[in-house]
Coordinates of C-alpha atoms in Angstrom, one line a residue:
M1 CA 0.0 0.0 0.0
D2 CA 1.4 3.4 -1.0
L3 CA 0.5 6.5 1.0
H4 CA 0.6 9.8 -1.0
D5 CA -0.3 13.2 0.3
V6 CA -1.1 11.7 3.6
W7 CA -0.9 15.0 5.5
R8 CA -2.8 18.1 4.6
M9 CA -1.4 20.6 7.1
G10 CA 0.1 19.1 10.2
H11 CA 3.2 19.0 12.4
P12 CA 6.4 17.0 12.1
G13 CA 6.3 13.8 14.0
E14 CA 5.4 10.1 13.9
H15 CA 2.3 8.9 12.1
E16 CA 1.0 5.3 12.8
Y17 CA -1.1 3.3 10.5
F18 CA -2.7 0.0 11.5
Y19 CA -3.8 -2.5 8.9
C20 CA -5.2 -6.0 9.1
A21 CA -4.4 -8.0 6.0
P22 CA -6.4 -11.0 4.9
G23 CA -6.0 -14.0 7.2
H24 CA -6.0 -11.7 10.2
Q25 CA -2.3 -10.7 9.7
Q26 CA -1.9 -7.4 11.6
D27 CA 0.8 -4.8 10.8
Q28 CA 1.7 -1.4 12.2
F29 CA 3.5 1.2 10.1
T30 CA 5.3 4.3 11.4
I31 CA 6.1 7.2 9.0
K32 CA 8.0 10.4 10.0
S33 CA 7.6 13.8 8.6
S34 CA 10.1 16.7 9.0
E35 CA 7.6 19.3 7.7
D36 CA 5.5 21.6 9.9
L37 CA 2.0 21.0 8.5
G38 CA -0.2 23.1 10.9
D39 CA -3.6 21.9 12.0
I40 CA -4.7 18.6 10.4
L41 CA -8.1 18.5 8.9
L42 CA -8.0 15.4 6.7
I43 CA -5.7 12.7 5.7
C44 CA -5.7 10.5 2.6
L45 CA -5.0 6.8 2.3
H46 CA -4.1 5.8 -1.2
K47 CA -3.9 2.2 -2.5
E48 CA -2.7 1.5 -6.0
P49 CA -1.6 -1.6 -8.0
R50 CA 1.9 -2.9 -7.4
P51 CA 2.6 -5.7 -9.9
P52 CA 3.4 -8.5 -9.6
F53 CA 1.6 -8.6 -6.3
P54 CA -2.1 -9.5 -6.5
E55 CA -4.9 -7.2 -5.5
S56 CA -5.9 -7.7 -1.8
S57 CA -8.3 -6.0 0.6
W58 CA -6.9 -4.0 3.5
Y59 CA -8.5 -3.2 6.7
C60 CA -7.5 0.1 8.4
S61 CA -8.4 0.6 12.0
R62 CA -7.0 4.1 12.6
V63 CA -4.3 6.6 11.9
I64 CA -2.5 8.3 14.8
V65 CA -0.4 11.5 14.3
Q66 CA 2.0 12.5 17.1
C67 CA 3.1 16.1 17.1
P68 CA 6.5 17.2 18.6
V69 CA 4.6 19.2 21.3
G70 CA 2.8 16.1 22.4
K71 CA -0.6 16.6 20.8
L72 CA -2.1 13.4 19.3
Y73 CA -4.5 13.4 16.3
Y74 CA -6.7 10.3 16.0
F75 CA -8.3 9.4 12.6
P76 CA -10.7 6.5 13.1
C77 CA -11.3 4.4 10.0
Y78 CA -12.5 0.9 10.7
Q79 CA -13.2 0.2 7.0
W80 CA -12.0 -2.2 4.4
I81 CA -10.1 -0.6 1.6
E82 CA -11.2 -2.5 -1.5
G83 CA -9.6 -2.4 -4.9
Y84 CA -7.5 0.7 -5.7
Q85 CA -8.7 3.9 -4.3
T86 CA -8.0 7.0 -2.2
M87 CA -9.8 7.3 1.1
E88 CA -10.1 10.5 3.0
L89 CA -10.4 10.4 6.8
R90 CA -11.1 13.3 9.1
E91 CA -9.9 13.8 12.7
G92 CA -11.9 11.8 15.2
T93 CA -13.6 14.6 17.2
A94 CA -17.3 14.1 17.0
R95 CA -19.2 17.1 15.5
T96 CA -22.7 17.8 14.3
A97 CA -23.0 19.9 11.1
A98 CA -23.7 23.0 13.2
D99 CA -20.4 22.6 14.9
E100 CA -18.3 22.7 11.7
T101 CA -16.0 25.7 11.4
Y102 CA -14.2 24.8 8.1
P103 CA -16.2 24.8 4.8
L104 CA -13.9 22.0 3.7
L105 CA -15.1 19.7 6.5
L106 CA -18.7 20.6 5.8
Q107 CA -18.2 19.7 2.2
H108 CA -16.5 16.5 3.2
R109 CA -19.4 15.2 5.3
E110 CA -21.9 16.2 2.5
L111 CA -19.9 14.2 -0.1
E112 CA -19.6 11.3 2.3
L113 CA -23.4 11.1 2.7
K114 CA -24.0 11.6 -1.0
S115 CA -21.7 8.6 -1.8
R116 CA -23.4 6.4 0.8
R117 CA -26.9 7.2 -0.4
E118 CA -25.9 6.3 -3.9
S119 CA -24.4 3.0 -2.7
Y120 CA -27.0 1.9 -0.2
R121 CA -30.7 2.1 -1.2
W122 CA -34.0 0.8 0.0
R123 CA -36.2 -1.9 -1.5
D124 CA -39.3 -3.8 -0.4
F125 CA -38.9 -7.0 1.5
F126 CA -42.6 -8.0 1.5
P127 CA -45.4 -5.4 0.9
G128 CA -46.5 -3.8 4.2
T129 CA -43.3 -4.8 6.1
P130 CA -40.2 -2.8 6.9
R131 CA -38.1 -2.0 3.8
C132 CA -34.6 -3.5 3.6
I133 CA -31.3 -3.0 1.9
N134 CA -31.3 -3.3 -1.9
I135 CA -28.5 -5.9 -1.8
S136 CA -28.8 -9.6 -2.3
S137 CA -25.4 -10.8 -1.0
P138 CA -23.2 -9.8 1.9
K139 CA -20.3 -9.6 -0.5
E140 CA -21.9 -6.6 -2.1
L141 CA -21.5 -4.6 1.1
N142 CA -17.8 -4.8 0.6
S143 CA -17.5 -4.2 -3.2
N144 CA -18.2 -0.5 -3.0
N145 CA -15.1 1.6 -3.2
T146 CA -16.3 4.6 -1.2
F147 CA -17.6 2.9 2.0
S148 CA -17.8 -0.5 3.5
L149 CA -18.1 -2.1 6.9
I150 CA -16.0 -4.9 8.4
K151 CA -16.5 -8.0 6.4
L152 CA -18.4 -11.0 7.5
S153 CA -18.1 -14.4 5.8
S154 CA -20.8 -14.9 3.1
Q155 CA -21.6 -18.2 4.8
P156 CA -22.7 -18.8 8.4
P157 CA -19.6 -19.7 10.3
Y158 CA -21.4 -22.1 12.6
R159 CA -21.3 -25.4 10.7
S160 CA -20.9 -28.6 12.5
T161 CA -20.0 -31.9 10.8
H162 CA -20.9 -33.6 14.0
M163 CA -24.4 -32.1 14.0
S164 CA -24.9 -32.6 10.2
S165 CA -23.8 -36.3 10.3
K166 CA -26.1 -37.0 13.3
L167 CA -29.2 -35.5 11.6
K168 CA -28.5 -36.6 8.0
I169 CA -29.7 -40.1 8.7
F170 CA -33.1 -38.8 9.6
S171 CA -33.5 -36.3 6.7
G172 CA -35.5 -38.6 4.5
C173 CA -37.9 -39.9 7.2
C174 CA -41.4 -38.3 7.0
D175 CA -43.0 -40.5 9.6
S176 CA -44.3 -39.6 12.9
W177 CA -42.2 -40.1 16.0
K178 CA -43.2 -43.4 17.5
T179 CA -42.7 -42.5 21.1
L180 CA -41.4 -39.5 23.0
D181 CA -38.6 -41.6 24.2
D182 CA -37.4 -42.0 20.6
L183 CA -37.2 -38.2 20.3
Q184 CA -35.2 -38.0 23.5
R185 CA -32.8 -40.7 22.4
V186 CA -32.2 -39.1 19.0
F187 CA -31.2 -35.7 20.4
W188 CA -29.1 -36.8 23.3
F189 CA -26.1 -34.9 21.7
N190 CA -27.8 -31.6 21.5
R191 CA -28.6 -30.8 25.1
T192 CA -28.0 -27.9 27.4
P193 CA -28.7 -27.8 31.2
V194 CA -31.8 -25.8 30.4
S195 CA -33.0 -28.1 27.6
E196 CA -32.6 -31.0 30.0
Y197 CA -34.8 -29.2 32.4
V198 CA -37.4 -28.5 29.7
C199 CA -37.4 -32.2 28.6
Q200 CA -38.2 -33.2 32.2
H201 CA -40.8 -30.5 33.1
W202 CA -42.5 -29.5 29.8
K203 CA -45.8 -31.1 30.8
E204 CA -46.0 -29.3 34.1
D205 CA -48.4 -26.3 34.4
V206 CA -45.9 -24.3 36.6
F207 CA -43.2 -24.6 33.9
F208 CA -45.7 -23.8 31.2
G209 CA -46.5 -20.5 32.9
Y210 CA -42.9 -19.8 33.7
Q211 CA -42.0 -19.6 30.0
F212 CA -44.3 -16.6 29.5
L213 CA -42.1 -14.7 32.0
N214 CA -38.6 -16.0 31.2
G215 CA -38.7 -18.2 28.1
T216 CA -37.9 -17.3 24.5
N217 CA -40.9 -14.9 24.2
P218 CA -41.4 -13.0 27.5
V219 CA -43.2 -10.1 25.8
L220 CA -46.8 -11.3 25.4
I221 CA -48.2 -11.8 28.9
R222 CA -50.5 -9.0 30.1
R223 CA -52.7 -8.5 33.1
C224 CA -56.4 -9.3 32.4
S225 CA -59.0 -7.1 34.0
E226 CA -62.0 -8.5 32.1
I227 CA -62.5 -11.8 30.3
P228 CA -62.8 -11.2 26.6
A229 CA -66.3 -11.6 25.1
N230 CA -65.0 -14.3 22.7
F231 CA -63.7 -16.4 25.7
P232 CA -66.9 -17.5 27.5
L233 CA -65.3 -18.8 30.7
A234 CA -67.9 -19.5 33.4
E235 CA -67.0 -19.2 37.1
E236 CA -67.8 -22.8 37.8
M237 CA -65.4 -24.0 35.1
V238 CA -62.4 -22.6 37.1
A239 CA -63.7 -23.0 40.6
P240 CA -61.7 -26.2 41.2
I241 CA -58.5 -24.4 40.2
L242 CA -59.1 -21.4 42.4
G243 CA -60.4 -23.2 45.5
D244 CA -63.3 -22.4 47.8
S245 CA -61.9 -19.2 49.3
T246 CA -62.1 -17.1 46.1
C247 CA -63.6 -16.8 42.7
L248 CA -62.7 -15.7 39.2
Q249 CA -64.2 -12.2 39.6
N250 CA -62.3 -11.6 42.9
E251 CA -59.0 -12.7 41.3
L252 CA -59.6 -10.4 38.3
Q253 CA -60.1 -7.5 40.7
K254 CA -57.0 -8.4 42.7
G255 CA -55.0 -8.4 39.5
N256 CA -54.1 -12.1 39.6
I257 CA -55.4 -13.1 36.2
F258 CA -53.2 -12.7 33.1
I259 CA -53.8 -13.5 29.4
V260 CA -51.9 -14.3 26.3
D261 CA -53.9 -13.8 23.1
Y262 CA -52.6 -15.0 19.7
K263 CA -55.3 -13.3 17.7
I264 CA -52.6 -12.1 15.3
L265 CA -52.4 -15.7 13.9
E266 CA -56.1 -15.9 13.0
G267 CA -56.4 -16.8 9.3
I268 CA -52.7 -17.0 8.6
P269 CA -52.2 -19.4 5.6
A270 CA -50.6 -22.7 6.7
N271 CA -47.8 -24.5 4.9
V272 CA -47.8 -27.9 3.2
I273 CA -44.8 -30.0 4.5
N274 CA -43.8 -33.3 3.0
G275 CA -47.1 -33.3 1.0
R276 CA -49.2 -32.9 4.1
Q277 CA -51.3 -29.9 5.1
Q278 CA -50.3 -28.2 8.3
F279 CA -52.5 -26.2 10.7
I280 CA -52.2 -22.9 12.5
A281 CA -54.4 -21.8 15.4
A282 CA -55.0 -18.6 17.3
P283 CA -55.5 -19.6 20.9
L284 CA -56.4 -17.6 24.0
C285 CA -54.7 -18.7 27.2
L286 CA -55.7 -17.5 30.6
L287 CA -53.2 -17.7 33.5
Y288 CA -53.5 -17.4 37.2
R289 CA -51.1 -16.1 39.8
T290 CA -51.4 -18.6 42.7
P291 CA -50.9 -17.8 46.4
K292 CA -47.4 -19.3 46.0
D293 CA -46.7 -16.6 43.4
E294 CA -46.6 -19.2 40.6
I295 CA -48.1 -18.4 37.1
V296 CA -50.1 -21.4 35.9
P297 CA -52.6 -21.9 33.0
M298 CA -56.2 -22.1 34.0
A299 CA -58.1 -22.1 30.7
I300 CA -57.2 -22.5 27.0
Q301 CA -59.5 -21.8 24.0
I302 CA -57.6 -22.9 20.8
S303 CA -59.8 -20.8 18.5
Q304 CA -60.8 -17.1 18.5
I305 CA -64.4 -18.1 17.7
P306 CA -66.2 -19.7 20.6
G307 CA -68.8 -22.4 20.2
P308 CA -69.5 -26.1 20.4
D309 CA -66.6 -26.9 18.1
S310 CA -64.2 -24.8 20.1
P311 CA -64.2 -26.2 23.7
I312 CA -62.4 -24.4 26.5
F313 CA -59.8 -26.8 27.9
L314 CA -59.0 -26.9 31.6
P315 CA -56.4 -28.4 33.9
T316 CA -59.2 -30.7 35.2
D317 CA -59.6 -32.3 31.8
S318 CA -58.0 -35.6 30.9
E319 CA -54.2 -35.6 30.9
W320 CA -53.6 -35.6 27.1
D321 CA -56.5 -33.3 26.3
W322 CA -54.8 -30.7 28.6
I323 CA -51.3 -31.4 27.3
L324 CA -52.5 -31.1 23.7
A325 CA -54.2 -27.8 24.4
K326 CA -51.0 -26.5 25.9
I327 CA -49.0 -27.7 22.9
W328 CA -51.3 -25.7 20.6
V329 CA -50.4 -22.6 22.7
R330 CA -46.7 -23.4 22.5
N331 CA -47.0 -23.8 18.7
A332 CA -48.7 -20.4 18.4
D333 CA -46.0 -18.9 20.6
F334 CA -43.3 -20.4 18.3
H335 CA -44.8 -18.6 15.3
V336 CA -45.2 -15.2 17.0
H337 CA -41.8 -15.5 18.6
Q338 CA -39.9 -16.3 15.4
I339 CA -41.7 -13.9 13.0
V340 CA -42.9 -11.0 15.2
S341 CA -40.8 -10.8 18.4
H342 CA -37.6 -12.0 16.8
L343 CA -37.5 -11.3 13.1
L344 CA -39.6 -8.1 13.0
R345 CA -38.9 -6.4 16.3
T346 CA -35.1 -7.1 16.5
H347 CA -33.6 -8.1 13.1
L348 CA -35.7 -6.0 10.7
C349 CA -35.9 -3.0 13.0
S350 CA -32.1 -3.1 13.4
E351 CA -31.6 -3.2 9.7
V352 CA -33.8 -0.1 9.3
F353 CA -31.7 1.7 11.9
W354 CA -28.5 0.7 10.1
I355 CA -29.5 1.8 6.7
A356 CA -30.8 5.1 7.9
T357 CA -27.6 5.7 9.9
I358 CA -25.4 4.9 6.9
R359 CA -27.4 7.2 4.7
H360 CA -27.9 10.2 6.9
L361 CA -25.2 10.3 9.6
P362 CA -21.6 10.9 8.6
M363 CA -18.8 9.1 10.5
C364 CA -18.0 12.2 12.5
H365 CA -21.6 12.6 13.8
P366 CA -21.8 11.7 17.6
V367 CA -24.9 9.6 17.0
Y368 CA -23.1 7.6 14.3
K369 CA -20.2 7.0 16.7
L370 CA -22.6 6.0 19.4
L371 CA -24.7 3.6 17.3
I372 CA -22.5 2.0 14.7
P373 CA -20.9 -0.6 17.1
H374 CA -24.4 -1.8 17.9
L375 CA -25.5 -2.0 14.2
N376 CA -22.5 -3.7 12.7
N377 CA -23.1 -7.2 11.1
T378 CA -26.9 -7.0 11.3
V379 CA -27.5 -6.4 7.6
Q380 CA -25.2 -9.2 6.6
V381 CA -27.0 -11.6 8.9
N382 CA -30.4 -10.4 7.6
I383 CA -29.4 -10.9 4.0
L384 CA -28.3 -14.5 4.8
A385 CA -31.6 -15.1 6.6
R386 CA -33.6 -13.8 3.6
T387 CA -31.7 -15.9 1.1
G388 CA -31.2 -18.9 3.5
L389 CA -33.7 -19.5 6.2
L390 CA -36.6 -17.6 4.6
G391 CA -35.8 -18.3 1.0
T392 CA -37.9 -20.4 -1.3
G393 CA -37.5 -24.1 -0.5
M394 CA -35.3 -23.3 2.6
A395 CA -35.7 -24.2 6.2
F396 CA -39.0 -22.3 6.9
D397 CA -40.6 -23.7 3.8
R398 CA -39.5 -27.2 4.7
A399 CA -40.4 -27.3 8.4
V400 CA -42.5 -24.4 9.6
A401 CA -46.2 -24.0 9.3
T402 CA -45.9 -20.3 8.5
G403 CA -43.6 -21.0 5.5
Q404 CA -44.7 -20.7 1.9
G405 CA -47.0 -17.7 2.4
G406 CA -47.6 -17.3 6.1
V407 CA -44.5 -15.3 6.9
P408 CA -45.3 -12.2 4.8
V409 CA -48.9 -12.0 6.2
L410 CA -47.7 -12.4 9.8
L411 CA -44.9 -9.8 9.3
Q412 CA -47.4 -7.3 7.9
R413 CA -49.8 -7.8 10.8
G414 CA -46.9 -7.6 13.2
L415 CA -45.9 -4.2 11.8
E416 CA -49.6 -3.0 11.8
N417 CA -49.8 -3.8 15.6
M418 CA -46.3 -2.6 16.6
T419 CA -46.0 0.6 18.5
Y420 CA -43.2 2.8 19.8
S421 CA -44.1 1.7 23.3
D422 CA -43.5 -1.9 22.4
L423 CA -39.9 -1.1 21.6
C424 CA -39.4 0.9 24.8
L425 CA -39.2 -1.6 27.6
P426 CA -40.4 0.5 30.5
D427 CA -43.5 1.7 28.5
D428 CA -44.1 -1.9 27.3
L429 CA -44.1 -3.3 30.8
R430 CA -46.5 -0.5 32.0
S431 CA -48.9 -1.0 29.1
R432 CA -49.0 -4.8 29.8
N433 CA -49.4 -4.0 33.5
V434 CA -46.9 -6.5 34.6
L435 CA -44.5 -4.4 36.8
S436 CA -45.5 -6.4 39.9
L437 CA -45.4 -9.9 38.6
P438 CA -43.1 -12.1 40.7
Q439 CA -40.1 -13.9 39.4
Y440 CA -40.2 -12.0 36.1
Y441 CA -36.5 -11.9 35.5
Y442 CA -36.7 -10.7 31.9
R443 CA -38.4 -7.6 33.4
D444 CA -36.0 -7.1 36.3
D445 CA -32.8 -7.6 34.3
G446 CA -34.1 -5.8 31.3
L447 CA -35.0 -2.7 33.2
E448 CA -31.5 -2.6 34.8
V449 CA -29.9 -2.9 31.4
W450 CA -32.2 -0.3 29.9
T451 CA -31.4 2.1 32.6
A452 CA -27.7 1.6 32.2
I453 CA -27.9 2.2 28.4
E454 CA -30.1 5.3 29.1
R455 CA -27.6 6.8 31.4
F456 CA -24.8 6.2 28.9
V457 CA -26.8 7.7 26.1
L458 CA -27.7 10.7 28.3
G459 CA -24.0 11.4 29.0
I460 CA -23.2 11.3 25.2
V461 CA -26.2 13.5 24.3
E462 CA -25.2 16.1 26.9
C463 CA -21.7 16.2 25.5
Y464 CA -22.8 17.2 22.0
F465 CA -26.3 18.6 22.2
K466 CA -26.4 21.6 24.6
S467 CA -30.0 22.5 24.2
N468 CA -33.3 21.3 22.7
T469 CA -32.7 23.7 19.8
S470 CA -29.5 21.9 18.9
V471 CA -31.6 18.7 18.5
Q472 CA -34.3 20.4 16.5
N473 CA -31.7 22.1 14.2
D474 CA -29.6 19.1 13.4
H475 CA -30.8 18.4 9.9
E476 CA -28.8 15.2 9.6
L477 CA -30.3 13.8 12.8
Q478 CA -33.9 14.8 11.8
A479 CA -33.5 13.2 8.4
W480 CA -32.3 10.0 10.1
V481 CA -35.3 9.8 12.3
N482 CA -37.7 10.7 9.5
E483 CA -36.3 8.0 7.2
I484 CA -36.7 5.4 9.9
Y485 CA -40.3 6.5 10.3
K486 CA -40.9 6.4 6.6
E487 CA -39.1 3.3 5.4
G488 CA -39.2 1.2 8.5
F489 CA -42.6 2.0 9.9
L490 CA -44.2 3.0 6.7
E491 CA -45.4 6.4 8.1
R492 CA -47.9 4.8 10.4
K493 CA -48.9 7.7 12.8
S494 CA -50.9 5.3 14.9
S495 CA -47.7 3.5 15.9
G496 CA -46.5 6.5 17.8
I497 CA -43.1 6.2 16.2
P498 CA -41.7 9.7 16.0
D499 CA -40.9 11.3 12.6
S500 CA -38.9 14.0 14.3
L501 CA -37.3 14.8 17.7
K502 CA -37.8 18.0 19.5
T503 CA -36.0 17.6 22.8
R504 CA -32.8 16.1 24.3
L505 CA -34.9 13.8 26.4
E506 CA -36.8 12.5 23.3
L507 CA -33.4 11.9 21.7
V508 CA -32.1 10.0 24.7
E509 CA -35.2 7.7 24.8
Y510 CA -35.0 7.1 21.0
L511 CA -31.3 6.2 21.1
T512 CA -31.8 4.0 24.1
M513 CA -34.5 2.2 22.3
V514 CA -32.3 1.6 19.3
I515 CA -29.3 0.3 21.3
F516 CA -31.6 -1.9 23.6
T517 CA -33.3 -3.4 20.5
C518 CA -30.0 -4.3 18.9
T519 CA -28.4 -5.7 22.0
A520 CA -30.4 -6.8 25.1
Q521 CA -33.8 -7.3 23.4
H522 CA -32.3 -9.6 20.8
A523 CA -30.4 -11.5 23.4
A524 CA -33.6 -12.1 25.4
I525 CA -35.4 -13.3 22.4
N526 CA -32.7 -15.2 20.6
S527 CA -30.4 -16.7 23.2
G528 CA -32.8 -19.2 24.7
Q529 CA -34.0 -20.9 21.5
L530 CA -31.9 -24.0 21.8
D531 CA -32.7 -24.2 25.5
F532 CA -36.5 -24.0 25.2
C533 CA -37.2 -25.2 21.7
S534 CA -34.9 -28.1 21.0
W535 CA -37.3 -30.4 23.0
M536 CA -39.7 -30.2 20.1
P537 CA -43.0 -30.9 22.0
N538 CA -42.4 -27.7 24.0
A539 CA -42.2 -25.6 20.8
P540 CA -43.4 -27.4 17.7
A541 CA -42.9 -25.5 14.5
S542 CA -45.9 -27.0 12.8
M543 CA -49.0 -29.1 13.6
R544 CA -50.1 -31.9 11.3
S545 CA -53.7 -32.2 12.5
P546 CA -56.3 -29.6 13.1
P547 CA -57.2 -28.4 16.6
P548 CA -59.5 -30.8 18.5
R549 CA -63.2 -30.0 18.2
A550 CA -64.2 -32.0 21.3
K551 CA -62.8 -33.2 24.6
G552 CA -61.9 -36.7 25.5
L553 CA -60.3 -37.7 22.3
A554 CA -56.6 -37.0 22.8
T555 CA -54.1 -39.8 23.4
V556 CA -50.3 -39.9 23.4
E557 CA -50.6 -41.5 19.9
S558 CA -52.8 -38.7 18.5
V559 CA -50.5 -36.1 20.0
L560 CA -47.5 -37.7 18.2
E561 CA -49.5 -37.8 15.0
T562 CA -50.1 -34.1 15.4
L563 CA -46.6 -33.0 16.2
P564 CA -44.0 -32.5 13.4
D565 CA -42.6 -35.5 11.7
V566 CA -39.1 -36.7 12.0
N567 CA -37.3 -34.9 9.2
S568 CA -38.9 -31.5 9.8
T569 CA -38.0 -31.8 13.5
C570 CA -34.4 -32.4 12.5
T571 CA -34.4 -29.4 10.2
I572 CA -35.6 -27.1 13.0
I573 CA -33.2 -28.5 15.5
S574 CA -30.3 -27.9 13.2
V575 CA -31.4 -24.3 12.7
L576 CA -31.8 -23.7 16.4
W577 CA -28.4 -25.1 17.0
M578 CA -26.9 -22.7 14.4
L579 CA -28.7 -19.7 15.9
N580 CA -27.4 -20.6 19.3
R581 CA -23.7 -20.5 18.3
W582 CA -21.6 -17.4 19.1
S583 CA -19.1 -16.0 16.8
I584 CA -15.5 -16.2 17.7
D585 CA -15.2 -12.4 17.8
I586 CA -18.1 -11.7 20.1
T587 CA -18.0 -8.3 21.8
P588 CA -20.2 -8.2 25.0
L589 CA -22.4 -5.2 25.7
G590 CA -20.4 -2.1 26.7
W591 CA -17.1 -3.3 25.3
Y592 CA -15.9 -1.9 22.0
S593 CA -13.1 -3.2 19.8
E594 CA -13.3 0.0 17.7
E595 CA -12.6 3.4 19.3
Y596 CA -14.9 5.9 17.5
F597 CA -15.0 8.5 20.3
T598 CA -11.6 10.2 20.9
E599 CA -12.5 12.9 23.4
E600 CA -12.1 12.4 27.1
E601 CA -15.7 13.2 28.1
P602 CA -17.5 10.6 26.0
K603 CA -14.7 8.1 26.9
Q604 CA -15.5 8.6 30.5
C605 CA -19.2 8.0 29.8
L606 CA -18.2 4.7 28.3
K607 CA -16.1 3.8 31.3
D608 CA -19.1 4.5 33.6
F609 CA -21.3 2.4 31.4
Q610 CA -18.9 -0.5 31.6
L611 CA -18.8 -0.3 35.3
R612 CA -22.6 -0.3 35.5
V613 CA -23.1 -3.3 33.3
A614 CA -20.4 -5.2 35.2
Q615 CA -22.4 -4.5 38.4
I616 CA -25.5 -5.8 36.8
A617 CA -23.7 -8.9 35.7
L618 CA -22.6 -9.6 39.3
R619 CA -26.1 -9.1 40.7
I620 CA -27.6 -11.5 38.1
E621 CA -25.0 -14.1 38.8
E622 CA -25.6 -13.8 42.6
R623 CA -29.4 -14.3 42.1
N624 CA -28.9 -17.2 39.7
R625 CA -27.0 -19.2 42.4
S626 CA -30.3 -19.8 44.2
L627 CA -32.4 -20.7 41.2
A628 CA -33.1 -24.2 39.9
L629 CA -33.5 -22.7 36.4
K630 CA -31.1 -19.9 35.9
Y631 CA -32.0 -16.8 33.8
N632 CA -28.9 -15.5 32.2
Y633 CA -30.0 -14.2 28.8
L634 CA -29.8 -10.5 30.0
N635 CA -26.5 -10.9 31.8
P636 CA -24.5 -8.2 30.1
K637 CA -21.6 -10.7 29.7
E638 CA -24.0 -12.7 27.5
I639 CA -25.5 -9.8 25.5
E640 CA -23.7 -9.2 22.2
N641 CA -23.0 -5.6 21.2
S642 CA -24.9 -6.0 18.0
I643 CA -27.0 -8.6 16.2
S644 CA -24.5 -11.0 14.5
I645 CA -26.6 -14.2 14.4

């Protein structure tokens, strides 16, 4: 690599360049200048052909300029230099457009954004869903000569010949599982301590209720103050569950009744798997907080339409009637979890945040510097998901009832129902009225992490935005927020998603929401999938028989005939295993391998943030010592800094 015209005004001194060549080879170069160059505004890195050496990609982390008087200039880069090009870098001090004092630097940021907007454009994913990047392969993210992020492999790095060989022998079997013991024997190699617990306790009501608090989808349960009109539950039906000392109406008034409603699934088209029609239901599940502070199911209606063909199942029914009703709820939860809670509310939202950030915030903008570590890798992962998991004939089509047509409809409904409050944890918990639920570790840990992020964001905002007016007048920031509103949330005013920001407090909440979504929320939704879903009866991806229309008919044999067949089970297990694998270069929440902020004040904010998340981790680990089933998904040590799987 040749470096020409590297200094535009500067001082004599040493200049360090850090490059990472392919194969992770790292080099550091020092160049000395004897000229007095004055104040440094920009530096240029120039890469040109050098026959007979082949063309290669270079990764530059940063350039440091040491002046004789001791002053250091930092020029963050953190980009791949592809092909042959000249790259301009500006000094690392964060600035909004209003803070620029040199016309040259104002022009530089405008040209930077112009180039990015030409390179990164929007396109439709499915009609009525958040728009996505107009790129079909992760390789295209690195082919542009003006801007690119750190490369990811174009293939998922989490392959396992051991896993593949174990599952391959079952890939052609479309039969039902003969016994539950067969299922347990097949997947002995794929267990975790939690999945072992799930396998042993999945039939129990207490564990069934626990999963609404601390399982893979802890965002649906809400307090019920009145039984829905389409759920005709009579007092005498639940009297044996409540006991003689109380009644349903009393428990409703006390706030001890909760509900999970899967109405969003009503009418979703179901897939055909291995030539057999699958079925999707939209159940209602009523839950009761017992005097022991346990959450248990008390009534399940598998359909949204009451009537003789839609009985209400109760814990007092026969064993397999009740188990089958709970399985239908777990199946519904699988669909809503995967498509709405996971795909839509973390992956697709994060992609929207990334595209808008790249298109509207230059690298020197403080919000760019704050957010980009939490947005890296997400787009690459999403592209792989669109072409892989969700592609025609891929895993979802082969093994999930919402494949082949159901996913777009469910995504569209999910966006229609999503609100800004849903993405802001404190507001979401208040709206669901679950702030006093016992043993709700997702809530407890999530609020602590949210508060830590919020305080970190507040410190950064106070560094660079001295008044509400400075927020209102930042045209780059406002364009960023407006594009998220327009392209991500399709200008739905009813969602409450802001299309502009007027105060510093609004900016703090918005940025906290973005970081929380891309880190903690994804960890809470994604990290437990292998734990809770690898025991297939606890989270079936499809159902091969329609919901029961009468009681007294279910047997273990009819349940096995309803659950997914052997090869579709294997497909889902392999996907869950892949999604549970961490990358080798994981960065936990609060720790940054790239130093975008160079000033002391924001760097101190970061140190304070790291101290707070470390304290949260210690508290969670101390609590978990006394729990039979540990909740560790929101331990900051286990939260990745961005969505990378």
